[in-house]
PDB file of C-alpha atoms in Angstrom:
ATOM      1  CA  MET A   1     151.977 131.782  81.488  1.00  0.00           C
ATOM      2  CA  ALA A   2     148.150 132.066  80.289  1.00  0.00           C
ATOM      3  CA  PRO A   3     145.651 131.362  83.318  1.00  0.00           C
ATOM      4  CA  ASP A   4     143.866 128.208  82.718  1.00  0.00           C
ATOM      5  CA  THR A   5     140.372 128.542  81.101  1.00  0.00           C
ATOM      6  CA  VAL A   6     138.101 127.398  84.154  1.00  0.00           C
ATOM      7  CA  SER A   7     139.198 129.888  86.293  1.00  0.00           C
ATOM      8  CA  LEU A   8     138.751 132.435  83.870  1.00  0.00           C
ATOM      9  CA  ARG A   9     135.136 131.247  83.039  1.00  0.00           C
ATOM     10  CA  TYR A  10     134.590 131.480  86.677  1.00  0.00           C
ATOM     11  CA  PHE A  11     136.195 134.628  86.880  1.00  0.00           C
ATOM     12  CA  LEU A  12     133.522 136.196  83.857  1.00  0.00           C
ATOM     13  CA  VAL A  13     130.422 134.746  86.099  1.00  0.00           C
ATOM     14  CA  LEU A  14     131.648 136.508  88.813  1.00  0.00           C
ATOM     15  CA  ALA A  15     132.155 139.821  86.990  1.00  0.00           C
ATOM     16  CA  GLN A  16     128.669 139.503  85.813  1.00  0.00           C
ATOM     17  CA  GLU A  17     127.336 138.814  89.482  1.00  0.00           C
ATOM     18  CA  LEU A  18     129.736 140.792  91.489  1.00  0.00           C
ATOM     19  CA  ASN A  19     128.473 138.516  94.311  1.00  0.00           C
ATOM     20  CA  PHE A  20     130.394 135.448  95.527  1.00  0.00           C
ATOM     21  CA  THR A  21     127.406 133.369  96.772  1.00  0.00           C
ATOM     22  CA  ARG A  22     125.600 133.992  93.506  1.00  0.00           C
ATOM     23  CA  ALA A  23     128.364 133.222  91.336  1.00  0.00           C
ATOM     24  CA  ALA A  24     129.127 129.951  92.927  1.00  0.00           C
ATOM     25  CA  ALA A  25     125.518 128.774  92.774  1.00  0.00           C
ATOM     26  CA  ARG A  26     125.601 129.417  89.204  1.00  0.00           C
ATOM     27  CA  ILE A  27     128.554 127.587  88.611  1.00  0.00           C
ATOM     28  CA  GLY A  28     127.557 124.855  90.784  1.00  0.00           C
ATOM     29  CA  ILE A  29     130.798 124.877  93.344  1.00  0.00           C
ATOM     30  CA  ALA A  30     131.358 126.112  96.930  1.00  0.00           C
ATOM     31  CA  GLN A  31     131.872 129.699  97.537  1.00  0.00           C
ATOM     32  CA  PRO A  32     135.794 128.897  99.328  1.00  0.00           C
ATOM     33  CA  ALA A  33     136.413 126.979  96.120  1.00  0.00           C
ATOM     34  CA  LEU A  34     135.511 129.986  93.814  1.00  0.00           C
ATOM     35  CA  SER A  35     137.462 132.191  96.078  1.00  0.00           C
ATOM     36  CA  ALA A  36     140.589 129.936  96.171  1.00  0.00           C
ATOM     37  CA  ARG A  37     140.219 129.800  92.291  1.00  0.00           C
ATOM     38  CA  MET A  38     140.129 133.692  92.137  1.00  0.00           C
ATOM     39  CA  ARG A  39     143.179 134.214  94.482  1.00  0.00           C
ATOM     40  CA  ARG A  40     145.042 131.797  92.219  1.00  0.00           C
ATOM     41  CA  LEU A  41     144.002 133.618  89.214  1.00  0.00           C
ATOM     42  CA  GLU A  42     145.187 137.068  90.449  1.00  0.00           C
ATOM     43  CA  ALA A  43     148.450 135.482  91.387  1.00  0.00           C
ATOM     44  CA  GLU A  44     149.080 133.912  87.884  1.00  0.00           C
ATOM     45  CA  LEU A  45     148.399 137.492  86.791  1.00  0.00           C
ATOM     46  CA  GLY A  46     150.401 139.242  89.057  1.00  0.00           C
ATOM     47  CA  THR A  47     147.799 141.618  89.721  1.00  0.00           C
ATOM     48  CA  ALA A  48     144.265 142.063  91.666  1.00  0.00           C
ATOM     49  CA  LEU A  49     141.128 141.648  89.492  1.00  0.00           C
ATOM     50  CA  LEU A  50     138.527 142.036  92.400  1.00  0.00           C
ATOM     51  CA  VAL A  51     138.038 144.644  95.447  1.00  0.00           C
ATOM     52  CA  ARG A  52     136.744 142.611  98.008  1.00  0.00           C
ATOM     53  CA  ASP A  53     134.769 143.610 101.235  1.00  0.00           C
ATOM     54  CA  THR A  54     132.146 142.362 103.357  1.00  0.00           C
ATOM     55  CA  ARG A  55     129.274 143.337 101.810  1.00  0.00           C
ATOM     56  CA  SER A  56     130.445 143.929  98.045  1.00  0.00           C
ATOM     57  CA  VAL A  57     132.587 142.893  95.292  1.00  0.00           C
ATOM     58  CA  ALA A  58     133.795 145.453  92.617  1.00  0.00           C
ATOM     59  CA  LEU A  59     136.167 144.822  89.334  1.00  0.00           C
ATOM     60  CA  THR A  60     139.673 146.646  89.208  1.00  0.00           C
ATOM     61  CA  ALA A  61     140.819 148.211  86.277  1.00  0.00           C
ATOM     62  CA  ALA A  62     142.571 145.058  85.191  1.00  0.00           C
ATOM     63  CA  GLY A  63     139.507 143.016  85.869  1.00  0.00           C
ATOM     64  CA  ALA A  64     137.446 145.256  84.018  1.00  0.00           C
ATOM     65  CA  ALA A  65     139.654 144.806  80.941  1.00  0.00           C
ATOM     66  CA  LEU A  66     139.910 141.115  81.454  1.00  0.00           C
ATOM     67  CA  ALA A  67     136.144 140.980  81.589  1.00  0.00           C
ATOM     68  CA  GLU A  68     135.929 142.706  78.289  1.00  0.00           C
ATOM     69  CA  SER A  69     138.448 141.204  76.435  1.00  0.00           C
ATOM     70  CA  ALA A  70     138.212 137.271  77.743  1.00  0.00           C
ATOM     71  CA  PRO A  71     135.031 136.196  75.986  1.00  0.00           C
ATOM     72  CA  PRO A  72     135.820 136.731  72.472  1.00  0.00           C
ATOM     73  CA  ALA A  73     139.363 135.187  73.336  1.00  0.00           C
ATOM     74  CA  LEU A  74     137.295 132.135  75.036  1.00  0.00           C
ATOM     75  CA  ALA A  75     135.074 131.875  71.765  1.00  0.00           C
ATOM     76  CA  ALA A  76     137.936 131.701  69.599  1.00  0.00           C
ATOM     77  CA  LEU A  77     139.915 129.054  71.542  1.00  0.00           C
ATOM     78  CA  ASP A  78     136.211 127.011  71.768  1.00  0.00           C
ATOM     79  CA  ARG A  79     135.964 127.404  68.151  1.00  0.00           C
ATOM     80  CA  ALA A  80     139.901 126.130  67.757  1.00  0.00           C
ATOM     81  CA  TRP A  81     139.033 122.794  69.998  1.00  0.00           C
ATOM     82  CA  ASP A  82     135.897 122.337  68.084  1.00  0.00           C
ATOM     83  CA  THR A  83     138.067 122.471  64.753  1.00  0.00           C
ATOM     84  CA  ALA A  84     140.346 119.918  66.447  1.00  0.00           C
ATOM     85  CA  ARG A  85     137.576 117.925  67.458  1.00  0.00           C
ATOM     86  CA  SER A  86     135.937 117.947  64.020  1.00  0.00           C
ATOM     87  CA  ALA A  87     139.340 117.085  62.213  1.00  0.00           C
ATOM     88  CA  ALA A  88     139.728 114.135  64.349  1.00  0.00           C
ATOM     89  CA  ALA A  89     136.109 112.995  63.671  1.00  0.00           C
ATOM     90  CA  GLY A  90     136.810 113.068  59.880  1.00  0.00           C
ATOM     91  CA  GLU A  91     134.527 116.039  59.555  1.00  0.00           C
ATOM     92  CA  LEU A  92     137.483 118.584  58.398  1.00  0.00           C
ATOM     93  CA  GLY A  93     140.288 118.319  56.135  1.00  0.00           C
ATOM     94  CA  THR A  94     141.269 117.484  52.522  1.00  0.00           C
ATOM     95  CA  LEU A  95     140.085 114.202  50.937  1.00  0.00           C
ATOM     96  CA  ARG A  96     141.394 112.746  47.861  1.00  0.00           C
ATOM     97  CA  ILE A  97     139.792 109.935  46.034  1.00  0.00           C
ATOM     98  CA  GLY A  98     141.485 108.246  43.385  1.00  0.00           C
ATOM     99  CA  TYR A  99     139.817 107.118  40.485  1.00  0.00           C
ATOM    100  CA  SER A 100     139.975 105.475  36.601  1.00  0.00           C
ATOM    101  CA  LEU A 101     138.533 107.587  34.196  1.00  0.00           C
ATOM    102  CA  SER A 102     136.012 104.529  33.323  1.00  0.00           C
ATOM    103  CA  ALA A 103     134.797 105.136  36.723  1.00  0.00           C
ATOM    104  CA  GLY A 104     134.677 108.856  36.529  1.00  0.00           C
ATOM    105  CA  ALA A 105     131.746 109.463  34.381  1.00  0.00           C
ATOM    106  CA  GLU A 106     128.900 108.683  36.887  1.00  0.00           C
ATOM    107  CA  THR A 107     129.991 106.766  40.027  1.00  0.00           C
ATOM    108  CA  VAL A 108     132.970 109.114  41.319  1.00  0.00           C
ATOM    109  CA  PRO A 109     130.974 112.436  40.730  1.00  0.00           C
ATOM    110  CA  ALA A 110     128.001 111.102  42.681  1.00  0.00           C
ATOM    111  CA  LEU A 111     130.108 109.922  45.478  1.00  0.00           C
ATOM    112  CA  VAL A 112     132.077 113.434  45.430  1.00  0.00           C
ATOM    113  CA  ASP A 113     129.005 115.293  45.528  1.00  0.00           C
ATOM    114  CA  ARG A 114     127.204 113.130  48.335  1.00  0.00           C
ATOM    115  CA  LEU A 115     130.342 113.595  50.437  1.00  0.00           C
ATOM    116  CA  LEU A 116     130.342 117.781  49.877  1.00  0.00           C
ATOM    117  CA  ARG A 117     126.678 117.338  50.671  1.00  0.00           C
ATOM    118  CA  ASP A 118     127.139 115.358  54.032  1.00  0.00           C
ATOM    119  CA  TYR A 119     130.236 117.165  55.601  1.00  0.00           C
ATOM    120  CA  SER A 120     130.606 120.589  54.195  1.00  0.00           C
ATOM    121  CA  GLY A 121     133.824 120.857  56.094  1.00  0.00           C
ATOM    122  CA  LEU A 122     135.610 118.704  53.728  1.00  0.00           C
ATOM    123  CA  GLU A 123     137.386 119.415  50.543  1.00  0.00           C
ATOM    124  CA  VAL A 124     136.965 116.904  48.247  1.00  0.00           C
ATOM    125  CA  GLY A 125     139.497 116.409  45.237  1.00  0.00           C
ATOM    126  CA  ALA A 126     139.364 113.613  42.649  1.00  0.00           C
ATOM    127  CA  VAL A 127     142.233 112.341  41.177  1.00  0.00           C
ATOM    128  CA  PRO A 128     142.166 110.375  37.900  1.00  0.00           C
ATOM    129  CA  MET A 129     144.793 107.395  38.118  1.00  0.00           C
ATOM    130  CA  ALA A 130     145.640 104.344  36.283  1.00  0.00           C
ATOM    131  CA  THR A 131     143.323 101.527  37.559  1.00  0.00           C
ATOM    132  CA  PRO A 132     146.312  98.987  38.783  1.00  0.00           C
ATOM    133  CA  GLU A 133     147.704 101.873  41.009  1.00  0.00           C
ATOM    134  CA  ILE A 134     144.894 102.428  42.846  1.00  0.00           C
ATOM    135  CA  SER A 135     144.827 100.017  45.550  1.00  0.00           C
ATOM    136  CA  SER A 136     148.610 100.909  46.371  1.00  0.00           C
ATOM    137  CA  ALA A 137     148.250 104.288  46.368  1.00  0.00           C
ATOM    138  CA  VAL A 138     145.273 103.847  48.908  1.00  0.00           C
ATOM    139  CA  ALA A 139     147.610 101.615  51.121  1.00  0.00           C
ATOM    140  CA  ASP A 140     150.673 103.772  51.255  1.00  0.00           C
ATOM    141  CA  GLY A 141     148.454 106.930  51.638  1.00  0.00           C
ATOM    142  CA  ARG A 142     148.946 109.098  48.847  1.00  0.00           C
ATOM    143  CA  ILE A 143     145.024 108.840  48.375  1.00  0.00           C
ATOM    144  CA  ASP A 144     142.618 108.402  50.935  1.00  0.00           C
ATOM    145  CA  ALA A 145     139.862 106.461  49.065  1.00  0.00           C
ATOM    146  CA  GLY A 146     139.734 104.677  45.523  1.00  0.00           C
ATOM    147  CA  ILE A 147     136.997 103.667  43.189  1.00  0.00           C
ATOM    148  CA  THR A 148     137.850 100.934  41.034  1.00  0.00           C
ATOM    149  CA  ARG A 149     136.093  98.769  38.244  1.00  0.00           C
ATOM    150  CA  GLY A 150     136.115  94.992  39.570  1.00  0.00           C
ATOM    151  CA  GLU A 151     137.895  93.843  42.756  1.00  0.00           C
ATOM    152  CA  GLN A 152     141.450  94.951  41.967  1.00  0.00           C
ATOM    153  CA  PRO A 153     144.328  93.448  43.443  1.00  0.00           C
ATOM    154  CA  GLY A 154     146.464  95.254  46.429  1.00  0.00           C
ATOM    155  CA  ARG A 155     147.593  94.434  49.978  1.00  0.00           C
ATOM    156  CA  ASP A 156     146.924  96.610  52.990  1.00  0.00           C
ATOM    157  CA  VAL A 157     143.191  97.638  51.749  1.00  0.00           C
ATOM    158  CA  ARG A 158     139.640  97.019  52.423  1.00  0.00           C
ATOM    159  CA  ARG A 159     137.299  96.986  49.347  1.00  0.00           C
ATOM    160  CA  PHE A 160     133.497  97.842  49.643  1.00  0.00           C
ATOM    161  CA  VAL A 161     131.031  96.754  47.027  1.00  0.00           C
ATOM    162  CA  LEU A 162     129.539 100.437  45.994  1.00  0.00           C
ATOM    163  CA  ARG A 163     127.939  99.049  42.922  1.00  0.00           C
ATOM    164  CA  ARG A 164     126.739  96.186  41.108  1.00  0.00           C
ATOM    165  CA  ALA A 165     125.792  97.016  37.125  1.00  0.00           C
ATOM    166  CA  ARG A 166     124.676  94.497  34.564  1.00  0.00           C
ATOM    167  CA  ILE A 167     127.238  94.151  31.604  1.00  0.00           C
ATOM    168  CA  GLY A 168     126.016  94.867  28.038  1.00  0.00           C
ATOM    169  CA  VAL A 169     127.339  96.502  25.103  1.00  0.00           C
ATOM    170  CA  GLN A 170     127.436 100.033  23.599  1.00  0.00           C
ATOM    171  CA  LEU A 171     126.548 100.153  19.943  1.00  0.00           C
ATOM    172  CA  ALA A 172     125.323 102.746  17.267  1.00  0.00           C
ATOM    173  CA  GLN A 173     121.782 103.661  17.493  1.00  0.00           C
ATOM    174  CA  HIS A 174     121.156 102.025  13.744  1.00  0.00           C
ATOM    175  CA  HIS A 175     123.143  98.696  14.389  1.00  0.00           C
ATOM    176  CA  PRO A 176     120.847  95.795  13.649  1.00  0.00           C
ATOM    177  CA  LEU A 177     121.098  94.792  17.603  1.00  0.00           C
ATOM    178  CA  ALA A 178     119.946  98.001  19.030  1.00  0.00           C
ATOM    179  CA  GLY A 179     116.228  96.889  18.335  1.00  0.00           C
ATOM    180  CA  HIS A 180     116.906  94.284  20.938  1.00  0.00           C
ATOM    181  CA  ALA A 181     115.883  94.781  24.689  1.00  0.00           C
ATOM    182  CA  GLU A 182     118.616  92.234  25.697  1.00  0.00           C
ATOM    183  CA  ILE A 183     121.106  90.775  23.211  1.00  0.00           C
ATOM    184  CA  GLU A 184     122.312  87.249  23.182  1.00  0.00           C
ATOM    185  CA  ILE A 185     126.099  86.968  23.853  1.00  0.00           C
ATOM    186  CA  ALA A 186     126.502  84.479  21.019  1.00  0.00           C
ATOM    187  CA  ASP A 187     124.899  87.536  18.689  1.00  0.00           C
ATOM    188  CA  ALA A 188     127.502  90.100  19.992  1.00  0.00           C
ATOM    189  CA  ALA A 189     130.046  87.874  19.239  1.00  0.00           C
ATOM    190  CA  THR A 190     129.322  87.856  15.269  1.00  0.00           C
ATOM    191  CA  TYR A 191     130.537  91.487  15.341  1.00  0.00           C
ATOM    192  CA  PRO A 192     133.837  93.130  16.125  1.00  0.00           C
ATOM    193  CA  LEU A 193     134.066  93.694  19.869  1.00  0.00           C
ATOM    194  CA  ARG A 194     136.308  96.608  21.549  1.00  0.00           C
ATOM    195  CA  LEU A 195     137.847  95.418  24.945  1.00  0.00           C
ATOM    196  CA  PRO A 196     139.701  97.872  26.849  1.00  0.00           C
ATOM    197  CA  ASP A 197     143.507  97.596  26.911  1.00  0.00           C
ATOM    198  CA  ARG A 198     144.476  94.694  29.329  1.00  0.00           C
ATOM    199  CA  ALA A 199     147.240  96.894  30.839  1.00  0.00           C
ATOM    200  CA  ALA A 200     144.769  99.599  31.870  1.00  0.00           C
ATOM    201  CA  ASN A 201     142.373  97.467  33.729  1.00  0.00           C
ATOM    202  CA  PRO A 202     143.468  93.268  33.930  1.00  0.00           C
ATOM    203  CA  VAL A 203     140.383  92.295  35.838  1.00  0.00           C
ATOM    204  CA  ILE A 204     137.876  94.173  33.963  1.00  0.00           C
ATOM    205  CA  HIS A 205     139.640  93.057  30.237  1.00  0.00           C
ATOM    206  CA  ASP A 206     139.751  89.360  31.735  1.00  0.00           C
ATOM    207  CA  GLN A 207     135.748  89.428  32.713  1.00  0.00           C
ATOM    208  CA  LEU A 208     134.605  91.070  29.504  1.00  0.00           C
ATOM    209  CA  SER A 209     136.515  88.681  27.540  1.00  0.00           C
ATOM    210  CA  ALA A 210     135.767  85.650  29.446  1.00  0.00           C
ATOM    211  CA  LEU A 211     132.295  86.164  28.104  1.00  0.00           C
ATOM    212  CA  PHE A 212     133.340  85.174  24.821  1.00  0.00           C
ATOM    213  CA  ARG A 213     135.837  82.336  26.005  1.00  0.00           C
ATOM    214  CA  ASP A 214     133.488  79.578  24.477  1.00  0.00           C
ATOM    215  CA  ILE A 215     132.254  81.115  21.433  1.00  0.00           C
ATOM    216  CA  ARG A 216     132.953  79.547  18.268  1.00  0.00           C
ATOM    217  CA  PRO A 217     134.184  80.774  15.985  1.00  0.00           C
ATOM    218  CA  ARG A 218     136.265  83.160  18.176  1.00  0.00           C
ATOM    219  CA  PRO A 219     134.948  86.610  17.800  1.00  0.00           C
ATOM    220  CA  ARG A 220     137.220  89.497  16.515  1.00  0.00           C
ATOM    221  CA  LEU A 221     138.396  91.339  19.767  1.00  0.00           C
ATOM    222  CA  HIS A 222     140.258  94.312  19.168  1.00  0.00           C
ATOM    223  CA  THR A 223     141.792  97.166  21.715  1.00  0.00           C
ATOM    224  CA  PRO A 224     141.356 100.945  20.502  1.00  0.00           C
ATOM    225  CA  ALA A 225     144.803 102.979  20.143  1.00  0.00           C
ATOM    226  CA  VAL A 226     142.895 105.435  22.929  1.00  0.00           C
ATOM    227  CA  SER A 227     142.146 103.855  26.132  1.00  0.00           C
ATOM    228  CA  PHE A 228     139.510 105.949  26.817  1.00  0.00           C
ATOM    229  CA  ASP A 229     137.633 107.892  24.582  1.00  0.00           C
ATOM    230  CA  MET A 230     134.283 110.140  25.197  1.00  0.00           C
ATOM    231  CA  SER A 231     133.139 110.153  21.764  1.00  0.00           C
ATOM    232  CA  GLN A 232     133.243 106.540  21.048  1.00  0.00           C
ATOM    233  CA  ARG A 233     134.423 107.071  17.531  1.00  0.00           C
ATOM    234  CA  ASP A 234     134.902 103.478  16.691  1.00  0.00           C
ATOM    235  CA  LEU A 235     131.613 102.535  17.680  1.00  0.00           C
ATOM    236  CA  ARG A 236     130.016 104.923  15.337  1.00  0.00           C
ATOM    237  CA  ASP A 237     130.598 102.749  12.114  1.00  0.00           C
ATOM    238  CA  GLY A 238     127.767 100.929  12.947  1.00  0.00           C
ATOM    239  CA  VAL A 239     129.592  97.663  13.006  1.00  0.00           C
ATOM    240  CA  THR A 240     131.695  97.360  16.408  1.00  0.00           C
ATOM    241  CA  LEU A 241     130.441  96.710  19.631  1.00  0.00           C
ATOM    242  CA  ALA A 242     131.912  97.678  22.933  1.00  0.00           C
ATOM    243  CA  PRO A 243     131.015  95.198  26.119  1.00  0.00           C
ATOM    244  CA  ALA A 244     130.450  98.002  29.070  1.00  0.00           C
ATOM    245  CA  GLY A 245     128.923  97.969  32.376  1.00  0.00           C
ATOM    246  CA  GLU A 246     125.571  99.656  32.671  1.00  0.00           C
ATOM    247  CA  ALA A 247     126.785 103.237  33.773  1.00  0.00           C
ATOM    248  CA  ALA A 248     127.757 103.497  30.289  1.00  0.00           C
ATOM    249  CA  ALA A 249     123.741 103.891  29.695  1.00  0.00           C
ATOM    250  CA  THR A 250     123.447 107.200  31.175  1.00  0.00           C
ATOM    251  CA  THR A 251     126.961 108.794  29.814  1.00  0.00           C
ATOM    252  CA  GLN A 252     126.377 108.296  26.022  1.00  0.00           C
ATOM    253  CA  PRO A 253     127.080 110.579  23.304  1.00  0.00           C
ATOM    254  CA  ALA A 254     124.793 111.279  20.708  1.00  0.00           C
ATOM    255  CA  GLY A 255     124.066 108.276  18.278  1.00  0.00           C
ATOM    256  CA  LEU A 256     125.123 105.893  20.785  1.00  0.00           C
ATOM    257  CA  THR A 257     123.125 103.181  23.075  1.00  0.00           C
ATOM    258  CA  TRP A 258     123.702 100.494  25.317  1.00  0.00           C
ATOM    259  CA  ARG A 259     121.819  97.187  25.638  1.00  0.00           C
ATOM    260  CA  PRO A 260     122.460  94.692  28.310  1.00  0.00           C
ATOM    261  CA  LEU A 261     123.906  91.250  27.276  1.00  0.00           C
ATOM    262  CA  ARG A 262     121.632  88.207  28.205  1.00  0.00           C
ATOM    263  CA  GLY A 263     122.661  85.969  31.201  1.00  0.00           C
ATOM    264  CA  ALA A 264     126.126  87.877  31.654  1.00  0.00           C
ATOM    265  CA  PRO A 265     127.449  88.232  35.268  1.00  0.00           C
ATOM    266  CA  SER A 266     127.269  91.880  37.062  1.00  0.00           C
ATOM    267  CA  LEU A 267     130.195  94.203  36.727  1.00  0.00           C
ATOM    268  CA  THR A 268     131.502  95.550  40.179  1.00  0.00           C
ATOM    269  CA  ILE A 269     132.634  98.845  41.148  1.00  0.00           C
ATOM    270  CA  HIS A 270     134.478  99.175  44.508  1.00  0.00           C
ATOM    271  CA  LEU A 271     135.200 101.683  46.990  1.00  0.00           C
ATOM    272  CA  VAL A 272     138.873 100.677  48.280  1.00  0.00           C
ATOM    273  CA  LEU A 273     139.855 102.053  51.940  1.00  0.00           C
ATOM    274  CA  PRO A 274     142.953 101.555  54.010  1.00  0.00           C
ATOM    275  CA  ARG A 275     143.104  98.251  56.269  1.00  0.00           C
ATOM    276  CA  GLU A 276     142.870 100.380  59.187  1.00  0.00           C
ATOM    277  CA  LEU A 277     140.199 102.787  59.133  1.00  0.00           C
ATOM    278  CA  SER A 278     140.287 106.334  60.636  1.00  0.00           C
ATOM    279  CA  PRO A 279     136.976 108.594  61.464  1.00  0.00           C
ATOM    280  CA  LEU A 280     137.752 109.926  57.893  1.00  0.00           C
ATOM    281  CA  HIS A 281     137.473 106.729  56.245  1.00  0.00           C
ATOM    282  CA  ARG A 282     134.545 105.615  58.247  1.00  0.00           C
ATOM    283  CA  ARG A 283     132.775 108.702  57.049  1.00  0.00           C
ATOM    284  CA  ILE A 284     133.530 108.128  53.473  1.00  0.00           C
ATOM    285  CA  ARG A 285     132.180 104.425  53.866  1.00  0.00           C
ATOM    286  CA  ALA A 286     129.104 105.629  55.248  1.00  0.00           C
ATOM    287  CA  ALA A 287     128.387 108.047  52.597  1.00  0.00           C
ATOM    288  CA  ALA A 288     128.960 105.426  50.244  1.00  0.00           C
ATOM    289  CA  LYS A 289     126.740 103.282  51.745  1.00  0.00           C
ATOM    290  CA  ALA A 290     124.024 105.832  51.888  1.00  0.00           C
ATOM    291  CA  LEU A 291     124.519 106.973  48.122  1.00  0.00           C
ATOM    292  CA  ALA A 292     124.310 103.348  46.756  1.00  0.00           C
ATOM    293  CA  HIS A 293     120.754 102.922  48.653  1.00  0.00           C
ATOM    294  CA  GLU A 294     119.725 106.243  47.263  1.00  0.00           C
ATOM    295  CA  LEU A 295     120.486 105.565  43.912  1.00  0.00           C
ATOM    296  CA  HIS A 296     119.723 101.668  44.188  1.00  0.00           C
ATOM    297  CA  TRP A 297     123.371 100.605  42.835  1.00  0.00           C
ATOM    298  CA  LEU A 298     123.051  97.531  45.011  1.00  0.00           C
ATOM    299  CA  PRO A 299     120.539  94.644  45.003  1.00  0.00           C
ATOM    300  CA  ASP A 300     118.169  94.902  48.407  1.00  0.00           C
TER     301      ASP A 300
END
């Protein structure tokens, strides 16, 4: 059986001092207690480590070998303890973040970068998912956290607002409305409007379509065949508009722009975590709050 590490550390002090009185004072224990520790250590190892007489202390061959080999072994053990503590504190390990493609253009990369910057021991993996699946995946542990547009339904999770963004429209730079600093909802409704597929994100689909609920005549709404198209080909005709959050303004393909809709409510992006927060989840939450403050994602 391996000796206890406290006695081993005491032995190393004694091996340096070769004097029980000085070693006991350096450790901060009584000399008889140190002598008892050394006798117990020798009994555990089954060999003498020290040669004692009334005037001096010397190391045996076994004692000298232990004094040489023990420090790196204890250092490795200390590192193992530190690693275990760091993992328990959420500073180490693999973090899986689920996100929808629409939230992944700007928000998720910024959060991943912040986590890697704050916690160098974490490995962060971002997993693209359909928005309706994210909350349930967080709840059952398939992923550690999720980023969703809108307050998606789901049980056994907590939702924290990470970002509030104005709602506007994406449109071609040569569109007649592109010259306005803000666009009236009624004016936008006179053009064909592209909405996301409701099956992909019912919450956002309903929020965007509700903007035009009271507009008469009813606007022409359509859903593209491709649920997420970075090229935005259907907007390049210079006619179609796509209601979208403000984040779209920073990820525009060439030839497109974004303008806010006057009077439209904000669109929210949420961080989704399990109901019971582990140290790792608390660190994710802290990093997300710091990021939101740093990038002014939430009003003061």
